[in-house]
Each structure stands twice: as structure tokens, then as C-alpha cells.
Amino acid sequence: MHGLIRLVDVAELLATELVSNAVRHTKGPAGLRAHWSPPGTLRIGAWDADPRPPEPPRQFEDEVEDGRGLALVRACADVWGWQPPARQGSRGKYVWCEVSAG
């Protein structure tokens, strides 16, 4: 609808990796959010209930079958990061990434 068909595959991959990490590494609720900011930035983020920062992305290794999620995010997104929730008393973290349509 916004002329962003070329971002669909990468956006799906990024959303899947972020929410998979949130579900796999925490024992509480998790959520996914996507936000489009004209003129051309798509921000995708996953919230989870664990306040610990995400593990740093690891290098790809041929024999390793897991632990590559944030490495994929780092490789496919223009920028990524994490932050604690903005509201006082909230627990957890928000891990996000951005891709540009340009």
C-alpha cells in the first residue's frame, strides 16, 4: 500500500527473528510492533518481560544451529538496538531495528 513491496521479505525476516528471540528467551508475555515513518523508515520491535539486555550478536559459524537471530538482524537492518520500557514500573525491554525504503 505504501509502495514498499521490496521491504516485505526483509521485514518479515526481521520481525520473525525479534519476536522469536523474545518468546524463546523469556518466560513472560511478548509483543511485536511495526511503525512506518515517512519519508522512508520502517521500525520493527519486539517487547518482552525480561529486563536483561540481549546477548550481543555472534559471528556466523557453520556448525551452530541457533544463536544467529541478532546477527541476522544486524546484517539485514540499517540499525538496531534495545532499550528498557519508557514507563515507570514497567519491566522488560524493547529490541528494535530499522530499515530504510531508500
Short mmCIF file of N, CA, C and O in Angstrom, two decimals:
data_model
loop_
_atom_site.label_atom_id
_atom_site.label_comp_id
_atom_site.label_asym_id
_atom_site.label_seq_id
_atom_site.Cartn_x
_atom_site.Cartn_y
_atom_site.Cartn_z
N MET A 1 0.81 -1.19 0.00
CA MET A 1 0.00 0.00 0.00
C MET A 1 0.86 1.26 0.00
O MET A 1 0.45 2.27 -0.51
N HIS A 2 2.01 1.21 0.57
CA HIS A 2 2.88 2.38 0.64
C HIS A 2 3.99 2.30 -0.41
O HIS A 2 4.95 3.04 -0.33
N GLY A 3 3.88 1.34 -1.33
CA GLY A 3 4.93 1.17 -2.33
C GLY A 3 6.19 0.54 -1.75
O GLY A 3 7.29 0.82 -2.21
N LEU A 4 6.02 -0.31 -0.74
CA LEU A 4 7.16 -0.88 -0.03
C LEU A 4 7.32 -2.38 -0.25
O LEU A 4 7.86 -3.07 0.59
N ILE A 5 6.85 -2.88 -1.38
CA ILE A 5 6.88 -4.32 -1.62
C ILE A 5 8.30 -4.88 -1.52
O ILE A 5 8.49 -6.00 -1.09
N ARG A 6 9.29 -4.08 -1.84
CA ARG A 6 10.68 -4.57 -1.79
C ARG A 6 11.16 -4.79 -0.35
O ARG A 6 12.17 -5.44 -0.14
N LEU A 7 10.47 -4.23 0.62
CA LEU A 7 10.85 -4.43 2.03
C LEU A 7 10.16 -5.62 2.69
O LEU A 7 10.49 -5.97 3.81
N VAL A 8 9.20 -6.23 2.00
CA VAL A 8 8.39 -7.28 2.63
C VAL A 8 9.25 -8.43 3.15
O VAL A 8 9.14 -8.82 4.31
N ASP A 9 10.11 -8.98 2.33
CA ASP A 9 10.90 -10.14 2.74
C ASP A 9 11.81 -9.83 3.92
O ASP A 9 11.86 -10.58 4.89
N VAL A 10 12.53 -8.72 3.85
CA VAL A 10 13.44 -8.38 4.94
C VAL A 10 12.66 -8.02 6.20
O VAL A 10 13.06 -8.38 7.31
N ALA A 11 11.52 -7.35 6.05
CA ALA A 11 10.70 -7.00 7.22
C ALA A 11 10.16 -8.26 7.91
O ALA A 11 10.15 -8.35 9.14
N GLU A 12 9.73 -9.24 7.12
CA GLU A 12 9.25 -10.50 7.69
C GLU A 12 10.38 -11.22 8.43
O GLU A 12 10.18 -11.75 9.52
N LEU A 13 11.56 -11.27 7.83
CA LEU A 13 12.70 -11.91 8.49
C LEU A 13 13.03 -11.22 9.80
O LEU A 13 13.20 -11.87 10.84
N LEU A 14 13.12 -9.90 9.78
CA LEU A 14 13.47 -9.15 10.99
C LEU A 14 12.42 -9.32 12.08
O LEU A 14 12.75 -9.55 13.24
N ALA A 15 11.15 -9.22 11.72
CA ALA A 15 10.08 -9.40 12.70
C ALA A 15 10.12 -10.80 13.30
O ALA A 15 9.99 -10.97 14.52
N THR A 16 10.33 -11.80 12.46
CA THR A 16 10.40 -13.18 12.94
C THR A 16 11.55 -13.37 13.91
O THR A 16 11.39 -13.99 14.97
N GLU A 17 12.72 -12.85 13.59
CA GLU A 17 13.87 -13.01 14.47
C GLU A 17 13.67 -12.29 15.80
O GLU A 17 13.97 -12.83 16.86
N LEU A 18 13.15 -11.07 15.76
CA LEU A 18 12.96 -10.31 17.00
C LEU A 18 11.93 -10.97 17.92
O LEU A 18 12.16 -11.12 19.11
N VAL A 19 10.80 -11.36 17.37
CA VAL A 19 9.77 -11.95 18.21
C VAL A 19 10.16 -13.36 18.64
O VAL A 19 9.84 -13.78 19.75
N SER A 20 10.87 -14.09 17.80
CA SER A 20 11.35 -15.42 18.19
C SER A 20 12.29 -15.33 19.39
O SER A 20 12.20 -16.14 20.31
N ASN A 21 13.19 -14.36 19.36
CA ASN A 21 14.09 -14.16 20.49
C ASN A 21 13.31 -13.82 21.75
O ASN A 21 13.60 -14.32 22.84
N ALA A 22 12.31 -12.95 21.62
CA ALA A 22 11.51 -12.55 22.78
C ALA A 22 10.78 -13.74 23.39
O ALA A 22 10.75 -13.91 24.61
N VAL A 23 10.22 -14.59 22.55
CA VAL A 23 9.48 -15.75 23.04
C VAL A 23 10.43 -16.82 23.58
O VAL A 23 10.18 -17.41 24.63
N ARG A 24 11.51 -17.05 22.89
CA ARG A 24 12.43 -18.13 23.27
C ARG A 24 13.20 -17.84 24.55
O ARG A 24 13.46 -18.74 25.34
N HIS A 25 13.58 -16.60 24.77
CA HIS A 25 14.49 -16.29 25.88
C HIS A 25 13.81 -15.68 27.10
O HIS A 25 14.49 -15.25 28.02
N THR A 26 12.49 -15.61 27.11
CA THR A 26 11.79 -15.07 28.27
C THR A 26 10.64 -15.99 28.64
O THR A 26 10.23 -16.84 27.85
N LYS A 27 10.13 -15.81 29.84
CA LYS A 27 9.04 -16.66 30.31
C LYS A 27 7.73 -15.88 30.46
O LYS A 27 6.77 -16.40 30.96
N GLY A 28 7.72 -14.64 30.04
CA GLY A 28 6.52 -13.82 30.18
C GLY A 28 5.92 -13.48 28.84
O GLY A 28 6.26 -14.08 27.82
N PRO A 29 5.06 -12.49 28.82
CA PRO A 29 4.44 -12.07 27.55
C PRO A 29 5.45 -11.40 26.63
O PRO A 29 6.51 -10.96 27.06
N ALA A 30 5.09 -11.35 25.36
CA ALA A 30 5.92 -10.69 24.36
C ALA A 30 4.99 -10.02 23.36
O ALA A 30 3.83 -10.41 23.23
N GLY A 31 5.50 -9.03 22.66
CA GLY A 31 4.71 -8.33 21.65
C GLY A 31 5.57 -7.85 20.52
O GLY A 31 6.78 -7.72 20.65
N LEU A 32 4.94 -7.58 19.39
CA LEU A 32 5.63 -7.11 18.19
C LEU A 32 4.98 -5.81 17.74
O LEU A 32 3.76 -5.67 17.79
N ARG A 33 5.79 -4.88 17.29
CA ARG A 33 5.28 -3.61 16.80
C ARG A 33 6.04 -3.22 15.54
O ARG A 33 7.26 -3.36 15.47
N ALA A 34 5.31 -2.71 14.55
CA ALA A 34 5.92 -2.17 13.34
C ALA A 34 5.40 -0.75 13.18
O ALA A 34 4.21 -0.48 13.36
N HIS A 35 6.31 0.17 12.85
CA HIS A 35 5.93 1.58 12.72
C HIS A 35 6.61 2.17 11.49
O HIS A 35 7.83 2.09 11.34
N TRP A 36 5.79 2.74 10.60
CA TRP A 36 6.29 3.37 9.39
C TRP A 36 6.41 4.87 9.62
O TRP A 36 5.46 5.51 10.06
N SER A 37 7.58 5.44 9.36
CA SER A 37 7.79 6.88 9.50
C SER A 37 8.19 7.46 8.14
O SER A 37 9.30 7.21 7.68
N PRO A 38 7.27 8.17 7.51
CA PRO A 38 7.64 8.81 6.25
C PRO A 38 8.80 9.77 6.47
O PRO A 38 8.90 10.33 7.55
N PRO A 39 9.71 9.93 5.54
CA PRO A 39 9.59 9.53 4.16
C PRO A 39 10.08 8.13 3.84
O PRO A 39 9.99 7.71 2.71
N GLY A 40 10.62 7.37 4.81
CA GLY A 40 11.07 6.06 4.37
C GLY A 40 11.71 5.16 5.40
O GLY A 40 12.61 4.43 5.07
N THR A 41 11.28 5.17 6.66
CA THR A 41 11.89 4.30 7.67
C THR A 41 10.84 3.39 8.29
O THR A 41 9.81 3.86 8.76
N LEU A 42 11.11 2.10 8.27
CA LEU A 42 10.27 1.12 8.93
C LEU A 42 10.98 0.64 10.18
O LEU A 42 12.11 0.15 10.10
N ARG A 43 10.34 0.84 11.34
CA ARG A 43 10.91 0.36 12.61
C ARG A 43 10.09 -0.84 13.05
O ARG A 43 8.87 -0.80 13.11
N ILE A 44 10.80 -1.93 13.36
CA ILE A 44 10.19 -3.16 13.83
C ILE A 44 10.78 -3.43 15.20
O ILE A 44 12.00 -3.35 15.38
N GLY A 45 9.95 -3.76 16.17
CA GLY A 45 10.45 -4.00 17.51
C GLY A 45 9.67 -5.08 18.21
O GLY A 45 8.50 -5.32 17.93
N ALA A 46 10.34 -5.74 19.14
CA ALA A 46 9.71 -6.77 19.96
C ALA A 46 9.94 -6.42 21.42
O ALA A 46 11.06 -6.09 21.83
N TRP A 47 8.87 -6.48 22.19
CA TRP A 47 8.94 -6.25 23.63
C TRP A 47 8.85 -7.60 24.32
O TRP A 47 8.14 -8.50 23.87
N ASP A 48 9.60 -7.76 25.42
CA ASP A 48 9.44 -8.95 26.25
C ASP A 48 9.58 -8.55 27.71
O ASP A 48 9.95 -7.42 28.04
N ALA A 49 9.28 -9.46 28.60
CA ALA A 49 9.21 -9.17 30.03
C ALA A 49 10.54 -9.32 30.76
O ALA A 49 10.63 -9.05 31.94
N ASP A 50 11.58 -9.73 30.08
CA ASP A 50 12.89 -9.92 30.71
C ASP A 50 13.70 -8.63 30.63
O ASP A 50 13.97 -8.14 29.54
N PRO A 51 14.11 -8.07 31.76
CA PRO A 51 14.83 -6.79 31.72
C PRO A 51 16.30 -6.90 31.29
O PRO A 51 16.94 -5.89 31.04
N ARG A 52 16.84 -8.11 31.21
CA ARG A 52 18.25 -8.25 30.84
C ARG A 52 18.47 -7.86 29.37
O ARG A 52 17.65 -8.16 28.53
N PRO A 53 19.59 -7.20 29.09
CA PRO A 53 19.87 -6.83 27.70
C PRO A 53 20.05 -8.07 26.83
O PRO A 53 20.42 -9.14 27.34
N PRO A 54 19.80 -7.96 25.54
CA PRO A 54 20.02 -9.11 24.66
C PRO A 54 21.50 -9.45 24.58
O PRO A 54 22.35 -8.57 24.75
N GLU A 55 21.76 -10.71 24.31
CA GLU A 55 23.15 -11.14 24.09
C GLU A 55 23.67 -10.44 22.83
O GLU A 55 22.93 -10.27 21.87
N PRO A 56 24.94 -10.02 22.83
CA PRO A 56 25.48 -9.40 21.61
C PRO A 56 25.43 -10.38 20.44
O PRO A 56 25.55 -11.59 20.64
N PRO A 57 25.22 -9.88 19.23
CA PRO A 57 25.20 -10.77 18.06
C PRO A 57 26.51 -11.52 17.93
O PRO A 57 27.58 -10.97 18.13
N ARG A 58 26.39 -12.81 17.61
CA ARG A 58 27.58 -13.64 17.40
C ARG A 58 27.91 -13.70 15.91
O ARG A 58 27.06 -13.47 15.08
N GLN A 59 29.14 -14.06 15.64
CA GLN A 59 29.54 -14.28 14.26
C GLN A 59 28.88 -15.56 13.76
O GLN A 59 28.63 -16.48 14.53
N PHE A 60 28.58 -15.62 12.47
CA PHE A 60 28.02 -16.83 11.89
C PHE A 60 29.08 -17.93 11.93
O PHE A 60 30.23 -17.72 11.56
N GLU A 61 28.67 -19.10 12.39
CA GLU A 61 29.55 -20.26 12.40
C GLU A 61 28.83 -21.38 11.67
O GLU A 61 27.63 -21.59 11.87
N ASP A 62 29.55 -22.12 10.85
CA ASP A 62 28.94 -23.16 10.03
C ASP A 62 28.20 -24.22 10.83
O ASP A 62 27.14 -24.68 10.44
N GLU A 63 28.73 -24.65 11.94
CA GLU A 63 28.18 -25.76 12.69
C GLU A 63 27.09 -25.37 13.69
O GLU A 63 26.37 -26.22 14.19
N VAL A 64 26.95 -24.09 14.00
CA VAL A 64 26.00 -23.64 15.01
C VAL A 64 24.61 -23.53 14.41
O VAL A 64 24.43 -22.93 13.35
N GLU A 65 23.60 -24.13 15.09
CA GLU A 65 22.24 -24.11 14.57
C GLU A 65 21.37 -23.07 15.23
O GLU A 65 20.26 -22.81 14.77
N ASP A 66 21.81 -22.46 16.32
CA ASP A 66 21.00 -21.43 16.97
C ASP A 66 21.90 -20.29 17.39
O ASP A 66 23.10 -20.33 17.22
N GLY A 67 21.31 -19.22 17.89
CA GLY A 67 22.08 -18.07 18.34
C GLY A 67 22.45 -17.09 17.25
O GLY A 67 23.29 -16.22 17.44
N ARG A 68 21.81 -17.21 16.09
CA ARG A 68 22.14 -16.32 14.98
C ARG A 68 21.14 -15.19 14.79
O ARG A 68 21.29 -14.36 13.90
N GLY A 69 20.08 -15.15 15.58
CA GLY A 69 19.00 -14.19 15.38
C GLY A 69 19.44 -12.75 15.31
O GLY A 69 19.14 -12.04 14.34
N LEU A 70 20.15 -12.28 16.32
CA LEU A 70 20.58 -10.88 16.31
C LEU A 70 21.68 -10.62 15.28
O LEU A 70 21.81 -9.50 14.79
N ALA A 71 22.44 -11.65 14.94
CA ALA A 71 23.43 -11.48 13.86
C ALA A 71 22.71 -11.25 12.53
O ALA A 71 23.13 -10.42 11.72
N LEU A 72 21.59 -11.96 12.31
CA LEU A 72 20.79 -11.71 11.11
C LEU A 72 20.18 -10.31 11.14
O LEU A 72 20.15 -9.62 10.12
N VAL A 73 19.69 -9.91 12.30
CA VAL A 73 19.12 -8.57 12.43
C VAL A 73 20.19 -7.52 12.11
O VAL A 73 19.96 -6.59 11.35
N ARG A 74 21.37 -7.69 12.70
CA ARG A 74 22.46 -6.74 12.45
C ARG A 74 22.83 -6.70 10.97
O ARG A 74 23.10 -5.64 10.41
N ALA A 75 22.83 -7.86 10.31
CA ALA A 75 23.23 -7.93 8.90
C ALA A 75 22.16 -7.35 7.95
O ALA A 75 22.51 -6.77 6.93
N CYS A 76 20.89 -7.49 8.30
CA CYS A 76 19.81 -7.10 7.39
C CYS A 76 19.22 -5.73 7.66
O CYS A 76 18.62 -5.14 6.76
N ALA A 77 19.35 -5.23 8.87
CA ALA A 77 18.78 -3.93 9.21
C ALA A 77 19.82 -2.82 9.03
O ALA A 77 21.02 -3.08 9.05
N ASP A 78 19.33 -1.61 8.87
CA ASP A 78 20.24 -0.47 8.78
C ASP A 78 20.82 -0.13 10.15
O ASP A 78 21.97 0.27 10.26
N VAL A 79 20.01 -0.29 11.19
CA VAL A 79 20.43 -0.01 12.56
C VAL A 79 19.55 -0.85 13.48
O VAL A 79 18.43 -1.20 13.12
N TRP A 80 20.08 -1.21 14.64
CA TRP A 80 19.28 -1.94 15.63
C TRP A 80 19.74 -1.53 17.02
O TRP A 80 20.82 -0.96 17.20
N GLY A 81 18.94 -1.83 18.02
CA GLY A 81 19.30 -1.52 19.39
C GLY A 81 18.26 -2.08 20.35
O GLY A 81 17.37 -2.82 19.95
N TRP A 82 18.41 -1.69 21.59
CA TRP A 82 17.44 -2.12 22.60
C TRP A 82 17.33 -1.03 23.64
O TRP A 82 18.22 -0.18 23.77
N GLN A 83 16.25 -1.04 24.40
CA GLN A 83 16.05 -0.06 25.46
C GLN A 83 15.08 -0.63 26.48
O GLN A 83 14.26 -1.48 26.15
N PRO A 84 15.18 -0.16 27.72
CA PRO A 84 14.17 -0.54 28.71
C PRO A 84 12.86 0.18 28.38
O PRO A 84 12.87 1.18 27.65
N PRO A 85 11.74 -0.31 28.90
CA PRO A 85 10.47 0.38 28.65
C PRO A 85 10.50 1.81 29.18
O PRO A 85 11.18 2.11 30.16
N ALA A 86 9.77 2.68 28.53
CA ALA A 86 9.77 4.09 28.89
C ALA A 86 8.92 4.39 30.12
O ALA A 86 9.13 5.38 30.79
N ARG A 87 7.96 3.55 30.42
CA ARG A 87 7.04 3.82 31.52
C ARG A 87 7.63 3.39 32.86
O ARG A 87 8.25 2.33 32.96
N GLN A 88 7.42 4.19 33.86
CA GLN A 88 7.88 3.86 35.21
C GLN A 88 7.18 2.59 35.68
O GLN A 88 5.99 2.43 35.49
N GLY A 89 7.91 1.71 36.30
CA GLY A 89 7.33 0.48 36.84
C GLY A 89 7.18 -0.64 35.83
O GLY A 89 6.84 -1.75 36.20
N SER A 90 7.43 -0.39 34.55
CA SER A 90 7.34 -1.44 33.55
C SER A 90 8.60 -2.29 33.60
O SER A 90 9.69 -1.80 33.85
N ARG A 91 8.43 -3.58 33.37
CA ARG A 91 9.57 -4.48 33.32
C ARG A 91 9.80 -4.90 31.88
O ARG A 91 8.92 -4.83 31.06
N GLY A 92 10.97 -5.34 31.63
CA GLY A 92 11.27 -5.89 30.32
C GLY A 92 12.18 -5.01 29.50
O GLY A 92 12.90 -4.17 30.02
N LYS A 93 12.14 -5.26 28.19
CA LYS A 93 12.97 -4.50 27.25
C LYS A 93 12.28 -4.47 25.90
O LYS A 93 11.38 -5.26 25.63
N TYR A 94 12.75 -3.56 25.06
CA TYR A 94 12.24 -3.40 23.70
C TYR A 94 13.45 -3.48 22.78
O TYR A 94 14.36 -2.65 22.85
N VAL A 95 13.51 -4.51 21.94
CA VAL A 95 14.59 -4.69 20.98
C VAL A 95 14.04 -4.30 19.61
O VAL A 95 12.98 -4.77 19.21
N TRP A 96 14.73 -3.40 18.92
CA TRP A 96 14.19 -2.83 17.69
C TRP A 96 15.24 -2.79 16.58
O TRP A 96 16.44 -2.91 16.84
N CYS A 97 14.75 -2.61 15.37
CA CYS A 97 15.63 -2.38 14.23
C CYS A 97 14.89 -1.49 13.23
O CYS A 97 13.67 -1.36 13.28
N GLU A 98 15.65 -0.90 12.34
CA GLU A 98 15.08 -0.03 11.31
C GLU A 98 15.65 -0.41 9.95
O GLU A 98 16.82 -0.75 9.84
N VAL A 99 14.77 -0.33 8.96
CA VAL A 99 15.19 -0.49 7.56
C VAL A 99 14.65 0.71 6.79
O VAL A 99 13.59 1.22 7.08
N SER A 100 15.42 1.11 5.82
CA SER A 100 15.07 2.28 5.03
C SER A 100 14.54 1.83 3.66
O SER A 100 15.06 0.88 3.07
N ALA A 101 13.54 2.52 3.19
CA ALA A 101 12.99 2.22 1.87
C ALA A 101 13.84 2.81 0.76
O ALA A 101 13.64 2.49 -0.40
N GLY A 102 14.78 3.65 1.11
CA GLY A 102 15.59 4.35 0.11
C GLY A 102 16.79 3.67 -0.32
O GLY A 102 17.22 2.71 -0.56
#
